[in-house]
N, CA, C and O atoms as a DFTB+ gen file, in Angstrom:
644 C
 N C O
     1  1      31.548     -65.865    -101.400
     2  2      32.871     -66.079    -101.903
     3  2      33.100     -65.144    -103.077
     4  3      32.156     -64.694    -103.727
     5  1      34.355     -64.863    -103.334
     6  2      34.677     -63.952    -104.424
     7  2      36.079     -64.239    -104.955
     8  3      36.864     -64.953    -104.330
     9  1      36.374     -63.672    -106.112
    10  2      37.689     -63.802    -106.720
    11  2      37.847     -62.733    -107.794
    12  3      36.879     -62.053    -108.135
    13  1      39.050     -62.577    -108.328
    14  2      39.318     -61.683    -109.440
    15  2      39.459     -62.524    -110.704
    16  3      40.241     -63.473    -110.743
    17  1      38.695     -62.168    -111.738
    18  2      38.784     -62.933    -112.984
    19  2      40.010     -62.500    -113.788
    20  3      40.780     -61.655    -113.330
    21  1      40.200     -63.064    -114.972
    22  2      41.379     -62.759    -115.804
    23  2      41.422     -61.305    -116.255
    24  3      42.489     -60.797    -116.599
    25  1      40.273     -60.630    -116.258
    26  2      40.223     -59.211    -116.631
    27  2      40.508     -58.305    -115.445
    28  3      40.541     -57.083    -115.591
    29  1      40.715     -58.891    -114.275
    30  2      40.969     -58.097    -113.078
    31  2      39.701     -57.598    -112.405
    32  3      39.760     -56.738    -111.527
    33  1      38.552     -58.134    -112.810
    34  2      37.285     -57.706    -112.220
    35  2      36.979     -58.523    -110.966
    36  3      37.228     -59.727    -110.921
    37  1      36.444     -57.861    -109.963
    38  2      36.052     -58.499    -108.719
    39  2      34.707     -59.178    -108.945
    40  3      33.732     -58.508    -109.286
    41  1      34.637     -60.485    -108.762
    42  2      33.433     -61.256    -109.046
    43  2      33.005     -61.989    -107.780
    44  3      33.812     -62.638    -107.114
    45  1      31.719     -61.872    -107.463
    46  2      31.153     -62.606    -106.329
    47  2      30.336     -63.771    -106.859
    48  3      29.806     -63.720    -107.968
    49  1      30.241     -64.817    -106.060
    50  2      29.363     -65.927    -106.403
    51  2      28.829     -66.548    -105.119
    52  3      29.335     -66.288    -104.027
    53  1      27.807     -67.366    -105.268
    54  2      27.165     -67.945    -104.097
    55  2      26.312     -66.905    -103.392
    56  3      25.777     -65.998    -104.031
    57  1      26.184     -67.030    -102.088
    58  2      25.346     -66.117    -101.304
    59  2      25.833     -64.671    -101.382
    60  3      25.020     -63.750    -101.307
    61  1      27.122     -64.454    -101.529
    62  2      27.672     -63.092    -101.604
    63  2      27.203     -62.357    -102.853
    64  3      27.180     -61.127    -102.881
    65  1      26.827     -63.111    -103.892
    66  2      26.403     -62.515    -105.160
    67  2      25.111     -61.715    -105.028
    68  3      24.882     -60.778    -105.792
    69  1      24.277     -62.075    -104.078
    70  2      22.973     -61.431    -103.947
    71  2      22.881     -60.511    -102.727
    72  3      21.782     -60.190    -102.274
    73  1      24.016     -60.092    -102.201
    74  2      24.019     -59.194    -101.054
    75  2      23.429     -57.844    -101.461
    76  3      23.846     -57.255    -102.458
    77  1      22.474     -57.364    -100.698
    78  2      21.867     -56.063    -100.963
    79  2      22.892     -54.969    -100.648
    80  3      23.533     -54.993     -99.598
    81  1      23.039     -54.018    -101.562
    82  2      23.989     -52.929    -101.373
    83  2      23.372     -51.826    -100.525
    84  3      22.153     -51.658    -100.506
    85  1      24.207     -51.082     -99.831
    86  2      23.732     -50.024     -98.950
    87  2      23.989     -48.631     -99.520
    88  3      23.982     -47.642     -98.786
    89  1      24.213     -48.558    -100.824
    90  2      24.451     -47.255    -101.429
    91  2      24.176     -47.271    -102.915
    92  3      24.063     -48.332    -103.528
    93  1      24.070     -46.075    -103.494
    94  2      23.851     -45.952    -104.923
    95  2      23.829     -44.506    -105.353
    96  3      23.929     -43.600    -104.526
    97  1      23.697     -44.287    -106.657
    98  2      23.702     -42.943    -107.218
    99  2      22.287     -42.502    -107.548
   100  3      21.472     -43.287    -108.032
   101  1      22.007     -41.234    -107.279
   102  2      20.728     -40.648    -107.645
   103  2      20.826     -40.037    -109.024
   104  3      21.870     -39.508    -109.403
   105  1      19.745     -40.109    -109.772
   106  2      19.673     -39.478    -111.078
   107  2      19.516     -37.975    -110.876
   108  3      18.618     -37.523    -110.165
   109  1      20.388     -37.218    -111.500
   110  2      20.295     -35.769    -111.369
   111  2      20.635     -35.137    -112.714
   112  3      21.535     -35.616    -113.405
   113  1      19.939     -34.080    -113.096
   114  2      20.212     -33.432    -114.380
   115  2      21.514     -32.629    -114.312
   116  3      21.927     -32.187    -113.240
   117  1      22.144     -32.450    -115.455
   118  2      23.354     -31.638    -115.503
   119  2      24.588     -32.400    -115.074
   120  3      24.591     -33.630    -115.023
   121  1      25.643     -31.653    -114.763
   122  2      26.929     -32.278    -114.464
   123  2      27.095     -32.651    -112.990
   124  3      28.004     -33.410    -112.655
   125  1      26.236     -32.133    -112.099
   126  2      26.344     -32.458    -110.682
   127  2      25.717     -33.820    -110.410
   128  3      24.574     -34.072    -110.790
   129  1      26.457     -34.683    -109.760
   130  2      25.990     -36.015    -109.380
   131  2      26.053     -36.143    -107.868
   132  3      26.818     -35.442    -107.206
   133  1      25.237     -37.051    -107.324
   134  2      25.393     -37.344    -105.906
   135  2      25.039     -38.782    -105.627
   136  3      24.120     -39.356    -106.211
   137  1      25.800     -39.337    -104.715
   138  2      25.596     -40.713    -104.291
   139  2      25.253     -40.710    -102.814
   140  3      25.580     -39.773    -102.086
   141  1      24.605     -41.747    -102.392
   142  2      24.234     -41.863    -100.983
   143  2      24.613     -43.251    -100.502
   144  3      24.454     -44.240    -101.217
   145  1      25.117     -43.308     -99.280
   146  2      25.588     -44.545     -98.690
   147  2      25.219     -44.550     -97.220
   148  3      25.435     -43.558     -96.523
   149  1      24.670     -45.643     -96.745
   150  2      24.283     -45.743     -95.334
   151  2      25.258     -46.635     -94.577
   152  3      25.629     -47.712     -95.044
   153  1      25.660     -46.171     -93.411
   154  2      26.384     -47.008     -92.458
   155  2      25.410     -47.207     -91.312
   156  3      25.239     -46.328     -90.467
   157  1      24.774     -48.369     -91.292
   158  2      23.679     -48.629     -90.358
   159  2      24.157     -48.956     -88.950
   160  3      23.375     -48.887     -88.002
   161  1      25.426     -49.311     -88.801
   162  2      25.952     -49.666     -87.481
   163  2      27.380     -49.164     -87.349
   164  3      28.319     -49.800     -87.828
   165  1      27.536     -48.031     -86.704
   166  2      28.872     -47.430     -86.540
   167  2      29.793     -48.305     -85.693
   168  3      31.015     -48.196     -85.795
   169  1      29.218     -49.172     -84.857
   170  2      30.052     -50.039     -84.020
   171  2      30.776     -51.091     -84.854
   172  3      31.731     -51.704     -84.376
   173  1      30.338     -51.309     -86.091
   174  2      30.969     -52.298     -86.964
   175  2      32.247     -51.764     -87.615
   176  3      33.005     -52.539     -88.197
   177  1      32.498     -50.453     -87.527
   178  2      33.715     -49.891     -88.104
   179  2      34.930     -50.333     -87.304
   180  3      34.875     -50.443     -86.079
   181  1      36.020     -50.584     -88.006
   182  2      37.258     -50.987     -87.352
   183  2      38.338     -49.947     -87.507
   184  3      38.081     -48.835     -87.967
   185  1      39.547     -50.307     -87.124
   186  2      40.680     -49.380     -87.221
   187  2      41.239     -49.316     -88.636
   188  3      41.923     -48.354     -88.986
   189  1      40.959     -50.324     -89.451
   190  2      41.415     -50.343     -90.835
   191  2      40.274     -49.915     -91.748
   192  3      39.118     -50.275     -91.526
   193  1      40.610     -49.144     -92.773
   194  2      39.601     -48.692     -93.729
   195  2      38.956     -49.898     -94.411
   196  3      39.648     -50.776     -94.927
   197  1      37.625     -49.928     -94.407
   198  2      36.881     -51.028     -95.014
   199  2      35.930     -50.479     -96.066
   200  3      35.283     -49.452     -95.856
   201  1      35.848     -51.164     -97.189
   202  2      34.946     -50.777     -98.271
   203  2      33.517     -50.937     -97.776
   204  3      33.163     -51.963     -97.196
   205  1      32.694     -49.909     -98.012
   206  2      31.340     -49.891     -97.478
   207  2      30.279     -50.366     -98.460
   208  3      29.177     -50.720     -98.041
   209  1      30.582     -50.382     -99.758
   210  2      29.627     -50.852    -100.756
   211  2      30.376     -51.287    -102.005
   212  3      31.121     -50.502    -102.592
   213  1      30.179     -52.544    -102.416
   214  2      30.865     -53.056    -103.598
   215  2      30.364     -52.434    -104.890
   216  3      31.109     -52.346    -105.866
   217  1      29.118     -52.007    -104.905
   218  2      28.515     -51.508    -106.135
   219  2      28.578     -50.010    -106.331
   220  3      28.135     -49.505    -107.363
   221  1      29.113     -49.293    -105.371
   222  2      29.149     -47.827    -105.444
   223  2      30.558     -47.372    -105.815
   224  3      31.440     -47.304    -104.960
   225  1      30.763     -47.064    -107.089
   226  2      32.071     -46.639    -107.583
   227  2      32.021     -45.145    -107.897
   228  3      31.171     -44.690    -108.662
   229  1      32.938     -44.395    -107.302
   230  2      33.072     -42.971    -107.623
   231  2      34.064     -42.910    -108.789
   232  3      35.202     -43.357    -108.650
   233  1      33.645     -42.361    -109.938
   234  2      34.468     -42.466    -111.143
   235  2      35.682     -41.547    -111.163
   236  3      35.693     -40.478    -110.552
   237  1      36.702     -41.998    -111.886
   238  2      37.881     -41.173    -112.127
   239  2      37.444     -39.876    -112.813
   240  3      36.461     -39.864    -113.554
   241  1      38.157     -38.810    -112.571
   242  2      37.901     -37.462    -113.105
   243  2      36.719     -36.763    -112.450
   244  3      36.405     -35.626    -112.805
   245  1      36.056     -37.422    -111.498
   246  2      34.979     -36.753    -110.763
   247  2      35.605     -35.691    -109.861
   248  3      36.553     -35.975    -109.128
   249  1      35.078     -34.476    -109.915
   250  2      35.542     -33.388    -109.047
   251  2      34.674     -33.417    -107.796
   252  3      33.465     -33.200    -107.873
   253  1      35.280     -33.680    -106.657
   254  2      34.541     -33.819    -105.406
   255  2      34.157     -32.433    -104.893
   256  3      35.020     -31.647    -104.502
   257  1      32.863     -32.142    -104.899
   258  2      32.346     -30.839    -104.473
   259  2      32.243     -30.751    -102.949
   260  3      32.743     -29.811    -102.332
   261  1      31.580     -31.756    -102.355
   262  2      31.387     -31.761    -100.898
   263  2      30.936     -33.138    -100.444
   264  3      30.520     -33.977    -101.242
   265  1      31.030     -33.340     -99.147
   266  2      30.556     -34.560     -98.502
   267  2      29.633     -34.130     -97.371
   268  3      29.987     -33.271     -96.564
   269  1      28.455     -34.728     -97.318
   270  2      27.480     -34.409     -96.282
   271  2      27.205     -35.676     -95.481
   272  3      26.948     -36.737     -96.051
   273  1      27.260     -35.559     -94.152
   274  2      26.944     -36.686     -93.280
   275  2      25.671     -36.335     -92.520
   276  3      25.611     -35.326     -91.817
   277  1      24.653     -37.184     -92.670
   278  2      23.388     -37.021     -91.966
   279  2      23.370     -38.052     -90.834
   280  3      23.571     -39.243     -91.070
   281  1      23.132     -37.596     -89.622
   282  2      23.114     -38.494     -88.464
   283  2      21.715     -39.090     -88.332
   284  3      20.757     -38.389     -88.004
   285  1      21.610     -40.393     -88.591
   286  2      20.331     -41.091     -88.483
   287  2      20.055     -41.520     -87.049
   288  3      18.938     -41.367     -86.554
   289  1      21.063     -42.052     -86.389
   290  2      20.997     -42.441     -84.978
   291  2      22.211     -41.822     -84.309
   292  3      23.329     -41.954     -84.808
   293  1      22.005     -41.151     -83.189
   294  2      23.090     -40.456     -82.494
   295  2      24.303     -41.369     -82.307
   296  3      24.177     -42.510     -81.861
   297  1      25.474     -40.846     -82.656
   298  2      26.712     -41.605     -82.527
   299  2      27.344     -41.313     -81.171
   300  3      27.375     -40.169     -80.717
   301  1      27.839     -42.355     -80.545
   302  2      28.498     -42.218     -79.249
   303  2      29.813     -42.974     -79.266
   304  3      30.054     -43.827     -80.120
   305  1      30.656     -42.639     -78.300
   306  2      31.943     -43.297     -78.151
   307  2      32.952     -42.290     -77.639
   308  3      33.136     -41.232     -78.239
   309  1      33.599     -42.606     -76.547
   310  2      34.582     -41.700     -75.971
   311  2      35.731     -41.506     -76.946
   312  3      36.411     -42.467     -77.307
   313  1      35.949     -40.284     -77.369
   314  2      37.019     -39.909     -78.306
   315  2      36.897     -40.545     -79.681
   316  3      37.873     -40.562     -80.432
   317  1      35.723     -41.071     -80.034
   318  2      35.541     -41.685     -81.354
   319  2      35.627     -40.612     -82.432
   320  3      35.218     -39.470     -82.225
   321  1      36.162     -40.995     -83.576
   322  2      36.269     -40.079     -84.704
   323  2      36.148     -40.888     -85.993
   324  3      36.561     -42.047     -86.049
   325  1      35.580     -40.272     -87.022
   326  2      35.265     -40.948     -88.275
   327  2      36.233     -40.547     -89.384
   328  3      36.544     -39.368     -89.558
   329  1      36.701     -41.539     -90.127
   330  2      37.458     -41.315     -91.356
   331  2      36.634     -41.856     -92.522
   332  3      36.110     -42.968     -92.460
   333  1      36.525     -41.060     -93.582
   334  2      35.871     -41.494     -94.820
   335  2      36.806     -41.223     -95.982
   336  3      37.434     -40.166     -96.046
   337  1      36.899     -42.170     -96.897
   338  2      37.772     -41.961     -98.040
   339  2      37.491     -42.955     -99.140
   340  3      36.365     -43.424     -99.308
   341  1      38.549     -43.274     -99.901
   342  2      38.410     -44.153    -101.056
   343  2      39.548     -45.157    -101.159
   344  3      40.694     -44.879    -100.807
   345  1      39.186     -46.330    -101.654
   346  2      40.140     -47.358    -102.050
   347  2      40.028     -47.480    -103.558
   348  3      38.956     -47.251    -104.119
   349  1      41.107     -47.836    -104.217
   350  2      41.004     -48.115    -105.648
   351  2      40.161     -49.371    -105.853
   352  3      39.950     -50.146    -104.921
   353  1      39.690     -49.560    -107.060
   354  2      38.793     -50.680    -107.333
   355  2      39.491     -52.035    -107.309
   356  3      38.825     -53.064    -107.413
   357  1      40.815     -52.062    -107.175
   358  2      41.491     -53.355    -106.969
   359  2      41.283     -53.832    -105.535
   360  3      41.671     -54.948    -105.191
   361  1      40.667     -52.985    -104.690
   362  2      40.259     -53.287    -103.330
   363  2      41.409     -53.367    -102.331
   364  3      41.175     -53.626    -101.151
   365  1      42.639     -53.153    -102.773
   366  2      43.779     -53.235    -101.863
   367  2      44.630     -51.969    -101.840
   368  3      45.377     -51.746    -100.887
   369  1      44.527     -51.146    -102.867
   370  2      45.365     -49.957    -102.959
   371  2      44.611     -48.733    -102.458
   372  3      43.484     -48.468    -102.876
   373  1      45.235     -48.007    -101.573
   374  2      44.623     -46.794    -101.023
   375  2      44.603     -45.692    -102.069
   376  3      45.626     -45.375    -102.675
   377  1      43.434     -45.116    -102.272
   378  2      43.346     -43.881    -103.055
   379  2      43.558     -42.734    -102.066
   380  3      44.394     -41.861    -102.297
   381  1      42.808     -42.735    -100.973
   382  2      43.021     -41.871     -99.810
   383  2      41.962     -42.250     -98.774
   384  3      40.797     -41.872     -98.897
   385  1      42.375     -42.995     -97.763
   386  2      41.421     -43.546     -96.797
   387  2      40.746     -42.499     -95.926
   388  3      39.714     -42.782     -95.317
   389  1      41.300     -41.305     -95.852
   390  2      40.613     -40.213     -95.152
   391  2      40.498     -39.001     -96.072
   392  3      40.596     -37.856     -95.631
   393  1      40.291     -39.271     -97.338
   394  2      40.219     -38.216     -98.340
   395  2      38.955     -37.379     -98.303
   396  3      38.924     -36.291     -98.878
   397  1      37.901     -37.864     -97.635
   398  2      36.661     -37.101     -97.505
   399  2      36.522     -36.484     -96.125
   400  3      36.227     -35.296     -95.999
   401  1      36.732     -37.283     -95.095
   402  2      36.627     -36.808     -93.709
   403  2      37.833     -37.344     -92.943
   404  3      38.116     -38.541     -92.967
   405  1      38.540     -36.439     -92.262
   406  2      39.706     -36.798     -91.458
   407  2      39.347     -36.619     -89.988
   408  3      39.192     -35.493     -89.515
   409  1      39.218     -37.707     -89.280
   410  2      38.956     -37.676     -87.835
   411  2      37.781     -36.762     -87.492
   412  3      37.899     -35.874     -86.648
   413  1      36.651     -36.989     -88.152
   414  2      35.425     -36.235     -87.844
   415  2      34.964     -36.559     -86.430
   416  3      34.632     -37.706     -86.132
   417  1      34.943     -35.569     -85.570
   418  2      34.680     -35.770     -84.141
   419  2      33.284     -36.304     -83.870
   420  3      32.314     -35.920     -84.524
   421  1      33.202     -37.201     -82.889
   422  2      31.925     -37.785     -82.486
   423  2      30.965     -36.699     -82.004
   424  3      29.751     -36.875     -82.101
   425  1      31.470     -35.602     -81.495
   426  2      30.592     -34.531     -81.007
   427  2      29.745     -33.941     -82.125
   428  3      28.634     -33.474     -81.871
   429  1      30.247     -33.952     -83.364
   430  2      29.458     -33.441     -84.491
   431  2      28.410     -34.440     -84.949
   432  3      27.494     -34.089     -85.693
   433  1      28.544     -35.698     -84.501
   434  2      27.631     -36.767     -84.906
   435  2      26.754     -37.244     -83.749
   436  3      26.089     -38.274     -83.854
   437  1      26.755     -36.500     -82.657
   438  2      26.121     -36.961     -81.418
   439  2      24.621     -36.702     -81.322
   440  3      23.980     -37.167     -80.380
   441  1      24.051     -35.970     -82.274
   442  2      22.621     -35.649     -82.204
   443  2      21.933     -36.151     -83.469
   444  3      22.291     -35.759     -84.580
   445  1      20.945     -37.019     -83.289
   446  2      20.188     -37.530     -84.431
   447  2      19.545     -36.359     -85.173
   448  3      18.966     -35.466     -84.554
   449  1      19.648     -36.368     -86.479
   450  2      19.109     -35.289     -87.293
   451  2      20.145     -34.253     -87.693
   452  3      19.898     -33.461     -88.603
   453  1      21.302     -34.240     -87.033
   454  2      22.361     -33.302     -87.417
   455  2      22.800     -33.566     -88.846
   456  3      22.834     -34.709     -89.303
   457  1      23.133     -32.496     -89.539
   458  2      23.687     -32.585     -90.885
   459  2      25.025     -31.872     -90.855
   460  3      25.100     -30.678     -90.565
   461  1      26.089     -32.618     -91.159
   462  2      27.442     -32.074     -91.124
   463  2      27.954     -32.016     -92.552
   464  3      27.994     -33.035     -93.241
   465  1      28.344     -30.828     -93.002
   466  2      28.816     -30.640     -94.369
   467  2      30.322     -30.400     -94.370
   468  3      30.827     -29.524     -93.667
   469  1      31.024     -31.188     -95.167
   470  2      32.466     -31.053     -95.305
   471  2      32.758     -30.498     -96.703
   472  3      32.465     -31.138     -97.713
   473  1      33.339     -29.303     -96.740
   474  2      33.753     -28.674     -97.988
   475  2      35.223     -28.300     -97.836
   476  3      35.769     -28.323     -96.733
   477  1      35.848     -27.958     -98.939
   478  2      37.251     -27.574     -98.868
   479  2      37.409     -26.395     -97.903
   480  3      36.731     -25.377     -98.045
   481  1      38.295     -26.534     -96.933
   482  2      38.539     -25.486     -95.945
   483  2      37.783     -25.659     -94.643
   484  3      38.063     -24.949     -93.677
   485  1      36.819     -26.596     -94.587
   486  2      36.073     -26.796     -93.348
   487  2      36.857     -27.705     -92.395
   488  3      37.797     -28.388     -92.802
   489  1      36.457     -27.698     -91.134
   490  2      37.088     -28.558     -90.142
   491  2      36.903     -30.023     -90.528
   492  3      35.802     -30.448     -90.877
   493  1      37.982     -30.784     -90.464
   494  2      38.009     -32.221     -90.707
   495  2      37.760     -32.614     -92.168
   496  3      37.489     -33.782     -92.445
   497  1      37.846     -31.663     -93.108
   498  2      37.678     -32.052     -94.516
   499  2      38.920     -32.803     -94.992
   500  3      40.034     -32.541     -94.537
   501  1      38.708     -33.740     -95.915
   502  2      39.810     -34.521     -96.451
   503  2      40.413     -33.886     -97.692
   504  3      39.843     -32.965     -98.278
   505  1      41.573     -34.393     -98.081
   506  2      42.337     -33.833     -99.199
   507  2      41.670     -34.031    -100.557
   508  3      42.001     -33.313    -101.501
   509  1      40.745     -34.977    -100.688
   510  2      40.089     -35.207    -101.980
   511  2      38.979     -34.203    -102.275
   512  3      38.572     -34.052    -103.427
   513  1      38.486     -33.516    -101.247
   514  2      37.430     -32.522    -101.464
   515  2      38.042     -31.310    -102.160
   516  3      39.037     -30.746    -101.704
   517  1      37.427     -30.927    -103.266
   518  2      37.947     -29.809    -104.050
   519  2      38.970     -30.230    -105.086
   520  3      39.679     -29.389    -105.640
   521  1      39.054     -31.543    -105.357
   522  2      39.977     -32.049    -106.371
   523  2      39.261     -33.051    -107.274
   524  3      38.182     -33.547    -106.947
   525  1      39.881     -33.333    -108.409
   526  2      39.370     -34.361    -109.324
   527  2      40.099     -35.664    -109.029
   528  3      41.313     -35.669    -108.822
   529  1      39.367     -36.757    -109.011
   530  2      39.964     -38.058    -108.716
   531  2      40.819     -38.550    -109.879
   532  3      40.452     -38.394    -111.044
   533  1      41.941     -39.136    -109.554
   534  2      42.827     -39.695    -110.567
   535  2      42.395     -41.095    -110.988
   536  3      42.704     -41.539    -112.094
   537  1      41.675     -41.794    -110.099
   538  2      41.268     -43.175    -110.345
   539  2      39.847     -43.396    -109.849
   540  3      39.327     -42.614    -109.054
   541  1      39.220     -44.476    -110.330
   542  2      37.945     -44.905    -109.764
   543  2      38.164     -45.277    -108.309
   544  3      39.247     -45.730    -107.939
   545  1      37.132     -45.088    -107.472
   546  2      37.291     -45.418    -106.067
   547  2      36.048     -46.016    -105.441
   548  3      34.925     -45.735    -105.860
   549  1      36.267     -46.849    -104.428
   550  2      35.210     -47.426    -103.599
   551  2      35.274     -46.735    -102.239
   552  3      36.360     -46.547    -101.689
   553  1      34.124     -46.359    -101.698
   554  2      34.061     -45.615    -100.442
   555  2      34.480     -46.503     -99.269
   556  3      34.018     -47.635     -99.128
   557  1      35.365     -45.960     -98.432
   558  2      35.833     -46.673     -97.244
   559  2      35.507     -45.869     -95.994
   560  3      35.309     -44.655     -96.053
   561  1      35.454     -46.562     -94.866
   562  2      35.240     -45.900     -93.577
   563  2      35.979     -46.673     -92.490
   564  3      36.167     -47.885     -92.587
   565  1      36.390     -45.951     -91.461
   566  2      36.978     -46.550     -90.272
   567  2      36.886     -45.541     -89.145
   568  3      36.522     -44.386     -89.370
   569  1      37.213     -45.968     -87.934
   570  2      37.284     -45.004     -86.843
   571  2      38.734     -44.611     -86.645
   572  3      39.643     -45.402     -86.895
   573  1      38.945     -43.380     -86.193
   574  2      40.295     -42.825     -86.125
   575  2      40.959     -43.050     -84.775
   576  3      42.055     -43.607     -84.720
   577  1      40.330     -42.635     -83.699
   578  2      40.975     -42.658     -82.393
   579  2      40.454     -43.775     -81.508
   580  3      41.227     -44.518     -80.903
   581  1      39.154     -43.884     -81.440
   582  2      38.512     -44.895     -80.606
   583  2      37.233     -45.356     -81.293
   584  3      36.700     -44.663     -82.159
   585  1      36.750     -46.518     -80.906
   586  2      35.573     -47.118     -81.528
   587  2      34.293     -46.385     -81.151
   588  3      34.183     -45.796     -80.075
   589  1      33.335     -46.437     -82.058
   590  2      31.999     -45.935     -81.781
   591  2      31.257     -46.985     -80.965
   592  3      31.457     -48.184     -81.163
   593  1      30.404     -46.539     -80.050
   594  2      29.613     -47.473     -79.241
   595  2      28.156     -47.515     -79.683
   596  3      27.400     -48.376     -79.232
   597  1      27.754     -46.603     -80.553
   598  2      26.401     -46.586     -81.118
   599  2      26.393     -45.610     -82.287
   600  3      27.297     -44.789     -82.443
   601  1      25.347     -45.721     -83.104
   602  2      25.148     -44.736     -84.156
   603  2      24.894     -45.312     -85.526
   604  3      25.196     -46.472     -85.803
   605  1      24.329     -44.469     -86.384
   606  2      24.078     -44.784     -87.790
   607  2      24.098     -43.471     -88.558
   608  3      23.590     -42.460     -88.074
   609  1      24.683     -43.482     -89.754
   610  2      24.772     -42.265     -90.553
   611  2      24.452     -42.561     -92.017
   612  3      24.510     -43.704     -92.470
   613  1      24.114     -41.500     -92.735
   614  2      23.980     -41.538     -94.184
   615  2      25.001     -40.563     -94.745
   616  3      25.092     -39.420     -94.297
   617  1      25.759     -41.016     -95.717
   618  2      26.793     -40.195     -96.337
   619  2      26.325     -39.822     -97.733
   620  3      25.888     -40.680     -98.501
   621  1      26.417     -38.544     -98.057
   622  2      26.091     -38.075     -99.406
   623  2      27.346     -37.454    -100.013
   624  3      27.926     -36.523     -99.454
   625  1      27.751     -37.976    -101.153
   626  2      28.933     -37.481    -101.865
   627  2      28.461     -36.733    -103.102
   628  3      27.740     -37.284    -103.933
   629  1      28.869     -35.486    -103.218
   630  2      28.482     -34.655    -104.354
   631  2      29.718     -34.432    -105.225
   632  3      30.767     -34.011    -104.736
   633  1      29.582     -34.718    -106.518
   634  2      30.703     -34.516    -107.431
   635  2      30.199     -34.089    -108.802
   636  3      29.027     -34.263    -109.135
   637  1      31.104     -33.529    -109.583
   638  2      30.749     -33.065    -110.920
   639  2      31.869     -33.454    -111.892
   640  3      32.935     -33.913    -111.481
   641  1      31.605     -33.261    -113.189
   642  2      32.594     -33.535    -114.223
   643  2      32.909     -32.295    -114.993
   644  3      33.727     -32.330    -115.913
């Protein structure tokens, strides 16, 4: 169970309070930072953007350098495509639901071990890559055209200040 307290903070209690998170930030020297997030079951993605980790906040003013998707388990699904983006920390307002990856084709995710890099100007890159964020954001994911029938990925977000 969860609620918003008087300060506007999202608070969990009960069994939800101890849910293990699937993402976090790595310690790195200098201004370059990177976070990693796992989507262990691509079939769980829906048509609406869903927050993938409550504890992984990409901070305001972070300049998004690139997004890397590592295919852990081959992704399948006829015409399936991946959207990655951000929701504001109020959990209801879109920052940009496909701001990192816009309809990333299943063909690029179809081989386990593939590494797909999205930078400004690359195929399927989102509008947030190559820009500084105006607000804090929580990472979201959904499928674009059709559902995935299998797969698992690791997402790495690289940003600087």
